[in-house]
Amino acid sequence: MWRALAAYTWCIYLAVRPVGSLEWSSVPASGTLPSARRDMAVGYFQTQNKLVVFGGKGGPITNDTWVFDFVAGSWTDVSGATGPGARFSMVYGVVGNHLYVTTGEGPGKIFYNDVWQFDVTSNTWFQVSTTGTPPSTRYGAAGGVYPGSTLLYVSLGFAGERFFDTFVLDTSSNQWSTRFCEGNCHPYAPTYPHARCLHSGSVVDADRLVIYGGCLSGGETGGPCPSGDSWIFRNSEQEWTRLPDCASPRTYSSMALLPEVNGQKRIVLYGGIEKNRQVIQTTASPADTVVVLDPDSMTWTTRITTASGSFPAKRASAAMALSSSGLYLFGGIDTETNALQNDIWFLAGNSTSADQAAAGECVPIFTNFLLVHGLLMFFGWGVCLVWGTFIARYFSSSGTTWFLLHRIFQVSGLVLSFIGFVLGIVSVQFDHFKFAHGAIGIIVMLLGISQPFNALARPHRPSEGEKTPLKRRIWELFHHNIGRVAVALALINISLGVFLALAHTAVWALWFVYLIVVILVFVFFELLKIPVVHEKMAAILPMKTKEYPVSNEQKMENVAKTDDSQQGEK
C-alpha cells in the first residue's frame, strides 16, 4: 500500500511544484534496487512512464537491465540471456519504444561498436544489423538522440588513441554515415574539437549536437584534462563552432536537453570531476548549481537550483534522461566520498523555468600544470634563450659584457624550461611523446641540456693573431648550430603548444605577433652582416662602418686568414 501512496505523492508533487525554478527532488523506490554504478545507459519512456537502466561499472562491469516503474515505484530486473556484452561509458538514446546502445568498454579492455536496441514493451534486446561505415570500437564518446528523431549521434571517444570523428546512425534504415573528419583532423586545429574522451554531450535537435569538456591528454595527443571547452556541431553543414567558456573544466559530467517551451531549447550541464593531478586551482561548482546553454544564442549561464528536501550528492558519471516535465538523474559516483550511487533524482523544470532560475557567476579561477608549463616554456625558450642567442650572434665582436648577458639569459632560460618540461610531463596522462609537440619537446630539451656540457668542454680561444685550432672550429660548429636549431625548434613547438592547450584567440594571436617580431629582428641583423647591405644601411641610418657587428666566429676566421697571409709572404 505504501508503494501506491508514494507514487500518488510523487504525482501530486509534479502537479503542484513551483514554477520558475529548477528544483531537485528524490524519487522514492522500493524493493530490490539495481547495484550502485556509474557510466551506464539510461532511457525514459514517456508513454509507459518507465526508466530503463543498462550496464555500467560498479566494481565489476555489468550487462544487467533494470526497469523502474514510476506508477508502482519499484525496480524490476529484466536481464535476459540475450543482450549486449557487459560494458560502460557507452552512447545511447531513445527512439520510439526502443533504447539504443552502442560503443562502450567491456572487461579486459574490450571496446565495442555494435548496436543493440531494447524494446520496453517486451523487455527484450535485439542486435541491430547495420550498413555503412560504423565508428571504430571505442568508449568515452558522447552523443544521443533528439526526441522524435531517428538519428543517433556518436562523437569522439578513446580506444588506445583519442578520436576526432563524428558519426550518425539513421535508425530508420540502420545505416551509419561519417559526418566529420574522415581521417583528416590533427591536434593543432583551432576550428574543431581536439580529440578527447570522457566528455558529455547532448543533442539540441535533429541537426545539432553539443559537447562539453572531457580529457584531451594522452592517447597520442596532449591538452587539458579536464578541459573546459564546449562545441556545437551542425550536421547539415558538417561544421563545429566553439562556444564561450563559463563552467569549470571537468570530465565525467552529465548533460541533457530540458523540456522545450514554444520551441525554446536549453541544455543542462551537471556534475563531473573537476580536480585531478593536472589541476592546481579551480572554482568547483556547488551542489546546487547547474550550467545552462542557450544553443541559439550560444551562451552558457550558471543557474542555482532549489530542492524539495535535500540536494543530490554532488556526483560524476551519472546518467540523465529527458521527461515531459524535467530530467531524471540516476546513479554516478559521489565526488566527495567516492561512493557509488543507485538513487533516482528528478530535476523539475523546462526551458522557461531555466531562464527564470537565479543566476550565478561563471568560473573566475582555473589554473593547471599545462598553463604553467606553457608560461615557463614561453619565458624560458621564447624569451631568455632566444635573446641570449641573439646577443651571442650579433654582439660578441667586442668586450665581455655580451658574454655575461649571454650566460645569464641561457642559464635562466634552461632552468625555466627544464621546470616547464617536468610540468609538461606531469600534465600529460600517458603517451607523453607520441605526438608532434611531445616529440619535438624532448628533442629540444636534449639539445638545450647538452649546451652547458658543451660549453664546459670548449677549447680555449686563440690569442689575437693566432690561427684557430681545428678543435675550436669543430666546437664552435656544434655549439653555435645546436643552439640555433634548438631555438628554432622551440619556437615551432611553442606555436604548436598554443593550439594544443586550447588558448584563446587573443593569446595565440599575440604569440604569433611576437614570433613575427623575433623573426624580423633576426632577419634584419642577419642582413646587416652582408657588407653591401651594411653600407647601404649606413647611408640611410646613423651607422658607422667600424660599428658593424661581427660575430666571434667570423672574427676568428679573419684572424686566421691574416695569419695565413703573413706566413705565405715569409
GROMACS .gro file of C-alpha atoms in nm, residues 41-467:
model
  427
   41ALA     CA    1   2.292   0.385  -2.023
   42VAL     CA    2   1.956   0.533  -1.925
   43GLY     CA    3   1.635   0.598  -2.117
   44TYR     CA    4   1.298   0.737  -2.009
   45PHE     CA    5   0.982   0.626  -2.191
   46GLN     CA    6   0.701   0.878  -2.152
   47THR     CA    7   0.416   0.654  -2.273
   48GLN     CA    8   0.500   0.373  -2.029
   49ASN     CA    9   0.627   0.613  -1.759
   50LYS     CA   10   0.930   0.390  -1.711
   51LEU     CA   11   1.304   0.439  -1.673
   52VAL     CA   12   1.540   0.179  -1.821
   53VAL     CA   13   1.897   0.133  -1.695
   54PHE     CA   14   2.154  -0.085  -1.869
   55GLY     CA   15   2.511  -0.183  -1.781
   56GLY     CA   16   2.766   0.043  -1.618
   57LYS     CA   17   3.055  -0.001  -1.382
   58GLY     CA   18   3.003  -0.076  -1.016
   59GLY     CA   19   3.313  -0.268  -0.927
   60PRO     CA   20   3.258  -0.532  -1.196
   61ILE     CA   21   3.138  -0.414  -1.535
   62THR     CA   22   2.775  -0.521  -1.573
   63ASN     CA   23   2.533  -0.611  -1.853
   64ASP     CA   24   2.214  -0.626  -1.649
   65THR     CA   25   1.896  -0.438  -1.744
   66TRP     CA   26   1.657  -0.280  -1.497
   67VAL     CA   27   1.322  -0.107  -1.543
   68PHE     CA   28   1.179   0.142  -1.292
   69ASP     CA   29   0.801   0.181  -1.299
   70PHE     CA   30   0.709   0.526  -1.165
   71VAL     CA   31   0.349   0.421  -1.101
   72ALA     CA   32   0.447   0.120  -0.891
   73GLY     CA   33   0.754   0.297  -0.751
   74SER     CA   34   0.968  -0.014  -0.786
   75TRP     CA   35   1.252  -0.166  -0.989
   76THR     CA   36   1.238  -0.488  -1.193
   77ASP     CA   37   1.540  -0.684  -1.316
   78VAL     CA   38   1.457  -0.777  -1.676
   79SER     CA   39   1.800  -0.912  -1.772
   80GLY     CA   40   1.775  -1.198  -2.018
   81ALA     CA   41   2.000  -1.449  -2.186
   82THR     CA   42   2.031  -1.228  -2.493
   83GLY     CA   43   2.168  -0.876  -2.473
   84PRO     CA   44   2.471  -0.653  -2.521
   85GLY     CA   45   2.801  -0.759  -2.368
   86ALA     CA   46   2.890  -0.607  -2.032
   87ARG     CA   47   3.008  -0.252  -2.086
   88PHE     CA   48   3.025   0.102  -1.952
   89SER     CA   49   3.072   0.456  -2.089
   90MET     CA   50   2.859   0.395  -2.397
   91VAL     CA   51   2.645   0.614  -2.625
   92TYR     CA   52   2.269   0.565  -2.604
   93GLY     CA   53   1.936   0.723  -2.696
   94VAL     CA   54   1.563   0.658  -2.712
   95VAL     CA   55   1.381   0.611  -3.043
   96GLY     CA   56   1.010   0.531  -3.005
   97ASN     CA   57   0.979   0.233  -2.769
   98HIS     CA   58   1.345   0.137  -2.803
   99LEU     CA   59   1.660   0.224  -2.613
  100TYR     CA   60   1.959   0.212  -2.849
  101VAL     CA   61   2.306   0.135  -2.713
  102THR     CA   62   2.639   0.140  -2.897
  103THR     CA   63   3.015   0.162  -2.823
  104GLY     CA   64   3.149   0.123  -2.467
  105GLU     CA   65   3.424  -0.067  -2.287
  106GLY     CA   66   3.391  -0.420  -2.152
  107PRO     CA   67   3.600  -0.638  -1.920
  108GLY     CA   68   3.961  -0.682  -2.025
  109LYS     CA   69   3.956  -0.351  -2.214
  110ILE     CA   70   3.734  -0.482  -2.491
  111PHE     CA   71   3.590  -0.192  -2.690
  112TYR     CA   72   3.262  -0.212  -2.882
  113ASN     CA   73   3.094  -0.054  -3.183
  114ASP     CA   74   2.797  -0.291  -3.214
  115VAL     CA   75   2.439  -0.162  -3.193
  116TRP     CA   76   2.163  -0.302  -2.974
  117GLN     CA   77   1.803  -0.197  -2.910
  118PHE     CA   78   1.591  -0.268  -2.604
  119ASP     CA   79   1.214  -0.294  -2.655
  120VAL     CA   80   1.047  -0.151  -2.343
  121THR     CA   81   0.713  -0.313  -2.431
  122SER     CA   82   0.854  -0.668  -2.436
  123ASN     CA   83   1.164  -0.615  -2.217
  124THR     CA   84   1.385  -0.781  -2.477
  125TRP     CA   85   1.712  -0.695  -2.652
  126PHE     CA   86   1.783  -0.726  -3.024
  127GLN     CA   87   2.115  -0.674  -3.201
  128VAL     CA   88   2.083  -0.434  -3.492
  129SER     CA   89   2.248  -0.522  -3.823
  130THR     CA   90   2.383  -0.201  -3.972
  131THR     CA   91   2.525  -0.088  -4.306
  132GLY     CA   92   2.770   0.187  -4.395
  133THR     CA   93   3.091   0.261  -4.206
  134PRO     CA   94   3.044   0.245  -3.827
  135PRO     CA   95   3.269   0.426  -3.580
  136SER     CA   96   3.573   0.227  -3.477
  137THR     CA   97   3.542   0.049  -3.143
  138ARG     CA   98   3.568   0.297  -2.855
  139TYR     CA   99   3.441   0.414  -2.518
  140GLY     CA  100   3.401   0.756  -2.358
  141ALA     CA  101   3.223   0.902  -2.663
  142ALA     CA  102   2.927   1.141  -2.649
  143GLY     CA  103   2.605   1.158  -2.846
  144GLY     CA  104   2.238   1.071  -2.824
  145VAL     CA  105   1.902   1.107  -2.999
  146TYR     CA  106   1.672   1.407  -3.021
  147PRO     CA  107   1.312   1.319  -2.918
  148GLY     CA  108   1.114   1.226  -3.226
  149SER     CA  109   1.426   1.193  -3.441
  150THR     CA  110   1.575   0.870  -3.577
  151LEU     CA  111   1.938   0.993  -3.578
  152LEU     CA  112   2.180   0.857  -3.318
  153TYR     CA  113   2.500   1.066  -3.286
  154VAL     CA  114   2.837   0.926  -3.177
  155SER     CA  115   3.122   1.175  -3.136
  156LEU     CA  116   3.490   1.141  -3.040
  157GLY     CA  117   3.600   0.888  -2.773
  158PHE     CA  118   3.900   0.667  -2.698
  159ALA     CA  119   4.042   0.319  -2.762
  160GLY     CA  120   4.421   0.329  -2.747
  161GLU     CA  121   4.407   0.668  -2.918
  162ARG     CA  122   4.171   0.962  -2.890
  163PHE     CA  123   3.934   1.022  -3.181
  164PHE     CA  124   3.826   1.338  -3.367
  165ASP     CA  125   3.541   1.189  -3.569
  166THR     CA  126   3.162   1.214  -3.552
  167PHE     CA  127   2.913   0.958  -3.687
  168VAL     CA  128   2.537   0.936  -3.728
  169LEU     CA  129   2.328   0.617  -3.732
  170ASP     CA  130   1.990   0.657  -3.902
  171THR     CA  131   1.783   0.407  -3.706
  172SER     CA  132   1.509   0.411  -3.971
  173SER     CA  133   1.748   0.249  -4.221
  174ASN     CA  134   2.016   0.126  -3.976
  175GLN     CA  135   2.285   0.294  -4.183
  176TRP     CA  136   2.597   0.460  -4.046
  177SER     CA  137   2.750   0.771  -4.204
  178THR     CA  138   3.064   0.963  -4.120
  179ARG     CA  139   2.969   1.325  -4.065
  180PHE     CA  140   3.302   1.479  -3.975
  181CYS     CA  141   3.673   1.425  -4.020
  182GLU     CA  142   3.739   1.115  -4.224
  183GLY     CA  143   4.100   1.085  -4.104
  184ASN     CA  144   4.195   1.443  -4.191
  185CYS     CA  145   4.200   1.601  -3.845
  186HIS     CA  146   4.502   1.688  -3.633
  187PRO     CA  147   4.555   1.808  -3.272
  188TYR     CA  148   4.652   2.166  -3.358
  189ALA     CA  149   4.348   2.293  -3.549
  190PRO     CA  150   4.154   2.569  -3.369
  191THR     CA  151   3.836   2.524  -3.578
  192TYR     CA  152   3.708   2.193  -3.441
  193PRO     CA  153   3.727   1.997  -3.113
  194HIS     CA  154   4.055   1.828  -3.031
  195ALA     CA  155   4.044   1.452  -2.985
  196ARG     CA  156   3.909   1.358  -2.642
  197CYS     CA  157   3.708   1.119  -2.431
  198LEU     CA  158   3.503   1.129  -2.110
  199HIS     CA  159   3.322   1.442  -2.228
  200SER     CA  160   2.948   1.494  -2.203
  201GLY     CA  161   2.711   1.560  -2.488
  202SER     CA  162   2.351   1.620  -2.577
  203VAL     CA  163   2.151   1.665  -2.894
  204VAL     CA  164   1.986   2.004  -2.939
  205ASP     CA  165   1.765   1.896  -3.226
  206ALA     CA  166   1.791   1.651  -3.513
  207ASP     CA  167   2.068   1.863  -3.671
  208ARG     CA  168   2.278   1.980  -3.373
  209LEU     CA  169   2.496   1.815  -3.108
  210VAL     CA  170   2.667   1.987  -2.813
  211ILE     CA  171   2.974   1.850  -2.631
  212TYR     CA  172   3.148   1.977  -2.319
  213GLY     CA  173   3.489   1.922  -2.160
  214GLY     CA  174   3.649   1.580  -2.127
  215CYS     CA  175   4.010   1.464  -2.128
  216LEU     CA  176   4.236   1.570  -2.416
  217SER     CA  177   4.561   1.437  -2.270
  218GLY     CA  178   4.722   1.103  -2.354
  219GLY     CA  179   4.625   0.860  -2.626
  220GLU     CA  180   4.880   1.012  -2.867
  221THR     CA  181   4.760   1.367  -2.801
  222GLY     CA  182   4.815   1.637  -2.542
  223GLY     CA  183   4.595   1.907  -2.394
  224PRO     CA  184   4.388   1.994  -2.089
  225CYS     CA  185   4.247   1.715  -1.873
  226PRO     CA  186   3.993   1.817  -1.755
  227SER     CA  187   3.902   2.057  -2.033
  228GLY     CA  188   3.654   2.342  -2.018
  229ASP     CA  189   3.585   2.398  -2.387
  230SER     CA  190   3.245   2.331  -2.544
  231TRP     CA  191   3.138   2.296  -2.906
  232ILE     CA  192   2.822   2.271  -3.111
  233PHE     CA  193   2.811   2.055  -3.424
  234ARG     CA  194   2.572   2.125  -3.710
  235ASN     CA  195   2.522   1.801  -3.903
  236SER     CA  196   2.377   1.959  -4.220
  237GLU     CA  197   2.688   2.175  -4.260
  238GLN     CA  198   2.932   1.925  -4.106
  239GLU     CA  199   3.080   2.211  -3.908
  240TRP     CA  200   3.185   2.273  -3.547
  241THR     CA  201   3.158   2.606  -3.364
  242ARG     CA  202   3.329   2.673  -3.035
  243LEU     CA  203   3.115   2.821  -2.757
  244PRO     CA  204   3.224   3.078  -2.498
  245ASP     CA  205   3.368   2.938  -2.174
  246CYS     CA  206   3.175   2.955  -1.849
  247ALA     CA  207   3.164   2.634  -1.643
  248SER     CA  208   3.461   2.483  -1.463
  249PRO     CA  209   3.666   2.232  -1.667
  250ARG     CA  210   3.551   1.879  -1.594
  251THR     CA  211   3.538   1.517  -1.703
  252TYR     CA  212   3.256   1.264  -1.648
  253SER     CA  213   2.988   1.535  -1.642
  254SER     CA  214   2.624   1.480  -1.740
  255MET     CA  215   2.428   1.673  -2.000
  256ALA     CA  216   2.067   1.664  -2.121
  257LEU     CA  217   1.808   1.869  -2.306
  258LEU     CA  218   1.534   2.026  -2.091
  259PRO     CA  219   1.169   2.007  -2.198
  260GLU     CA  220   1.103   2.271  -2.464
  261VAL     CA  221   0.855   2.557  -2.437
  262ASN     CA  222   0.742   2.708  -2.769
  263GLY     CA  223   1.050   2.570  -2.944
  264GLN     CA  224   1.286   2.733  -2.695
  265LYS     CA  225   1.572   2.495  -2.618
  266ARG     CA  226   1.803   2.476  -2.317
  267ILE     CA  227   2.075   2.224  -2.232
  268VAL     CA  228   2.169   2.141  -1.870
  269LEU     CA  229   2.527   2.054  -1.771
  270TYR     CA  230   2.561   1.889  -1.430
  271GLY     CA  231   2.834   1.746  -1.208
  272GLY     CA  232   3.159   1.587  -1.316
  273ILE     CA  233   3.515   1.555  -1.184
  274GLU     CA  234   3.676   1.898  -1.161
  275LYS     CA  235   4.003   1.813  -0.987
  276ASN     CA  236   4.283   1.574  -1.077
  277ARG     CA  237   4.663   1.572  -1.081
  278GLN     CA  238   4.677   1.829  -1.363
  279VAL     CA  239   4.465   2.087  -1.179
  280ILE     CA  240   4.637   2.336  -0.949
  281GLN     CA  241   4.343   2.559  -0.863
  282THR     CA  242   3.979   2.566  -0.971
  283THR     CA  243   3.645   2.702  -0.859
  284ALA     CA  244   3.441   2.387  -0.805
  285SER     CA  245   3.070   2.407  -0.880
  286PRO     CA  246   2.841   2.391  -0.573
  287ALA     CA  247   2.598   2.100  -0.535
  288ASP     CA  248   2.302   2.331  -0.605
  289THR     CA  249   2.442   2.470  -0.931
  290VAL     CA  250   2.394   2.365  -1.292
  291VAL     CA  251   2.510   2.535  -1.611
  292VAL     CA  252   2.254   2.605  -1.883
  293LEU     CA  253   2.322   2.655  -2.254
  294ASP     CA  254   2.107   2.856  -2.490
  295PRO     CA  255   2.210   2.687  -2.817
  296ASP     CA  256   2.061   2.959  -3.034
  297SER     CA  257   2.250   3.249  -2.876
  298MET     CA  258   2.536   3.006  -2.799
  299THR     CA  259   2.579   3.131  -2.442
  300TRP     CA  260   2.622   2.946  -2.112
  301THR     CA  261   2.480   3.076  -1.785
  302THR     CA  262   2.515   2.938  -1.433
  303ARG     CA  263   2.182   2.868  -1.263
  304ILE     CA  264   2.115   2.798  -0.896
  305THR     CA  265   1.865   2.521  -0.834
  306THR     CA  266   1.633   2.467  -0.540
  307ALA     CA  267   1.540   2.142  -0.366
  308SER     CA  268   1.234   1.980  -0.222
  309GLY     CA  269   1.420   1.843   0.077
  310SER     CA  270   1.790   1.788   0.011
  311PHE     CA  271   2.010   1.816  -0.296
  312PRO     CA  272   2.156   1.507  -0.460
  313ALA     CA  273   2.511   1.427  -0.355
  314LYS     CA  274   2.744   1.602  -0.595
  315ARG     CA  275   2.845   1.336  -0.843
  316ALA     CA  276   3.015   1.238  -1.166
  317SER     CA  277   2.940   0.972  -1.429
  318ALA     CA  278   2.567   0.996  -1.363
  319ALA     CA  279   2.312   0.949  -1.642
  320MET     CA  280   2.034   1.196  -1.725
  321ALA     CA  281   1.714   1.135  -1.923
  322LEU     CA  282   1.452   1.375  -2.057
  323SER     CA  283   1.087   1.357  -1.949
  324SER     CA  284   0.794   1.585  -2.029
  325SER     CA  285   0.838   1.791  -1.711
  326GLY     CA  286   1.208   1.773  -1.630
  327LEU     CA  287   1.513   1.549  -1.615
  328TYR     CA  288   1.572   1.220  -1.435
  329LEU     CA  289   1.917   1.154  -1.289
  330PHE     CA  290   2.039   0.807  -1.196
  331GLY     CA  291   2.350   0.670  -1.026
  332GLY     CA  292   2.704   0.801  -1.060
  333ILE     CA  293   2.986   0.839  -0.812
  334ASP     CA  294   2.988   1.081  -0.519
  335THR     CA  295   3.281   1.316  -0.586
  336GLU     CA  296   3.327   1.383  -0.214
  337THR     CA  297   3.322   1.025  -0.078
  338ASN     CA  298   3.385   0.821  -0.397
  339ALA     CA  299   3.078   0.613  -0.309
  340LEU     CA  300   2.880   0.470  -0.600
  341GLN     CA  301   2.511   0.561  -0.618
  342ASN     CA  302   2.192   0.387  -0.731
  343ASP     CA  303   1.934   0.652  -0.645
  344ILE     CA  304   1.695   0.841  -0.875
  345TRP     CA  305   1.656   1.219  -0.867
  346PHE     CA  306   1.427   1.446  -1.058
  347LEU     CA  307   1.518   1.798  -1.174
  348ALA     CA  308   1.181   1.963  -1.238
  349GLY     CA  309   1.177   2.244  -1.491
  350ASN     CA  310   1.181   2.338  -1.856
  351SER     CA  311   1.349   2.586  -2.088
  352THR     CA  312   1.145   2.876  -1.949
  353SER     CA  313   1.198   2.799  -1.581
  354ALA     CA  314   1.570   2.754  -1.650
  355ASP     CA  315   1.588   3.116  -1.765
  356GLN     CA  316   1.391   3.225  -1.460
  357ALA     CA  317   1.613   3.042  -1.210
  358ALA     CA  318   1.854   3.250  -1.005
  359ALA     CA  319   2.174   3.322  -1.197
  360GLY     CA  320   2.524   3.256  -1.068
  361GLU     CA  321   2.868   3.353  -1.193
  362CYS     CA  322   3.087   3.183  -1.447
  363VAL     CA  323   3.408   3.025  -1.313
  364PRO     CA  324   3.658   3.301  -1.225
  365ILE     CA  325   3.961   3.087  -1.136
  366PHE     CA  326   4.125   2.793  -1.307
  367THR     CA  327   4.495   2.704  -1.320
  368ASN     CA  328   4.653   2.376  -1.423
  369PHE     CA  329   5.005   2.245  -1.479
  370LEU     CA  330   4.954   2.278  -1.854
  371LEU     CA  331   4.915   2.656  -1.820
  372VAL     CA  332   5.225   2.685  -1.600
  373HIS     CA  333   5.415   2.460  -1.843
  374GLY     CA  334   5.323   2.693  -2.129
  375LEU     CA  335   5.424   3.010  -1.942
  376LEU     CA  336   5.760   2.863  -1.835
  377MET     CA  337   5.836   2.746  -2.188
  378PHE     CA  338   5.746   3.089  -2.325
  379PHE     CA  339   5.976   3.274  -2.086
  380GLY     CA  340   6.243   3.004  -2.099
  381TRP     CA  341   6.271   2.931  -2.471
  382GLY     CA  342   6.063   3.211  -2.621
  383VAL     CA  343   6.233   3.495  -2.431
  384CYS     CA  344   6.554   3.409  -2.243
  385LEU     CA  345   6.710   3.158  -2.480
  386VAL     CA  346   6.601   3.346  -2.794
  387TRP     CA  347   6.753   3.676  -2.687
  388GLY     CA  348   7.055   3.508  -2.530
  389THR     CA  349   7.125   3.353  -2.871
  390PHE     CA  350   7.065   3.692  -3.033
  391ILE     CA  351   7.326   3.858  -2.809
  392ALA     CA  352   7.588   3.593  -2.880
  393ARG     CA  353   7.522   3.603  -3.253
  394TYR     CA  354   7.534   3.977  -3.312
  395PHE     CA  355   7.713   4.146  -3.019
  396SER     CA  356   8.014   3.925  -2.948
  397SER     CA  357   8.262   4.134  -3.150
  398SER     CA  358   8.390   4.342  -2.861
  399GLY     CA  359   8.412   4.348  -2.484
  400THR     CA  360   8.295   4.089  -2.234
  401THR     CA  361   7.953   4.226  -2.136
  402TRP     CA  362   7.786   4.026  -2.412
  403PHE     CA  363   7.922   3.702  -2.269
  404LEU     CA  364   7.791   3.782  -1.920
  405LEU     CA  365   7.445   3.864  -2.059
  406HIS     CA  366   7.453   3.557  -2.281
  407ARG     CA  367   7.532   3.334  -1.984
  408ILE     CA  368   7.260   3.491  -1.766
  409PHE     CA  369   6.996   3.452  -2.037
  410GLN     CA  370   7.095   3.097  -2.127
  411VAL     CA  371   7.118   2.967  -1.771
  412SER     CA  372   6.788   3.133  -1.672
  413GLY     CA  373   6.618   3.003  -1.986
  414LEU     CA  374   6.736   2.646  -1.933
  415VAL     CA  375   6.627   2.644  -1.568
  416LEU     CA  376   6.279   2.777  -1.654
  417SER     CA  377   6.236   2.543  -1.949
  418PHE     CA  378   6.353   2.237  -1.753
  419ILE     CA  379   6.092   2.306  -1.484
  420GLY     CA  380   5.835   2.360  -1.759
  421PHE     CA  381   5.939   2.033  -1.922
  422VAL     CA  382   5.878   1.842  -1.599
  423LEU     CA  383   5.537   2.006  -1.559
  424GLY     CA  384   5.460   1.918  -1.920
  425ILE     CA  385   5.522   1.551  -1.844
  426VAL     CA  386   5.303   1.577  -1.534
  427SER     CA  387   5.021   1.737  -1.735
  428VAL     CA  388   5.002   1.453  -1.991
  429GLN     CA  389   4.821   1.142  -1.868
  430PHE     CA  390   5.025   0.892  -2.074
  431ASP     CA  391   5.187   0.852  -2.419
  432HIS     CA  392   5.394   1.160  -2.338
  433PHE     CA  393   5.598   1.169  -2.661
  434LYS     CA  394   5.370   1.000  -2.916
  435PHE     CA  395   5.257   1.325  -3.076
  436ALA     CA  396   5.445   1.604  -3.256
  437HIS     CA  397   5.452   1.857  -2.970
  438GLY     CA  398   5.577   1.600  -2.720
  439ALA     CA  399   5.836   1.452  -2.956
  440ILE     CA  400   5.975   1.792  -3.056
  441GLY     CA  401   5.977   1.891  -2.689
  442ILE     CA  402   6.207   1.606  -2.587
  443ILE     CA  403   6.443   1.680  -2.879
  444VAL     CA  404   6.458   2.049  -2.788
  445MET     CA  405   6.529   1.977  -2.422
  446LEU     CA  406   6.803   1.726  -2.502
  447LEU     CA  407   6.968   1.981  -2.731
  448GLY     CA  408   6.929   2.254  -2.472
  449ILE     CA  409   7.065   2.049  -2.183
  450SER     CA  410   7.365   1.946  -2.395
  451GLN     CA  411   7.475   2.307  -2.435
  452PRO     CA  412   7.614   2.366  -2.081
  453PHE     CA  413   7.818   2.047  -2.106
  454ASN     CA  414   7.931   2.154  -2.449
  455ALA     CA  415   8.040   2.489  -2.306
  456LEU     CA  416   8.241   2.319  -2.028
  457ALA     CA  417   8.432   2.120  -2.289
  458ARG     CA  418   8.512   2.415  -2.514
  459PRO     CA  419   8.878   2.456  -2.625
  460HIS     CA  420   9.050   2.782  -2.533
  461ARG     CA  421   9.000   3.073  -2.771
  462PRO     CA  422   9.316   3.157  -2.967
  463SER     CA  423   9.501   3.477  -2.886
  464GLU     CA  424   9.490   3.772  -3.124
  465GLY     CA  425   9.679   3.680  -3.439
  466GLU     CA  426   9.683   3.307  -3.370
  467LYS     CA  427   9.523   3.058  -3.604
   0.00000   0.00000   0.00000
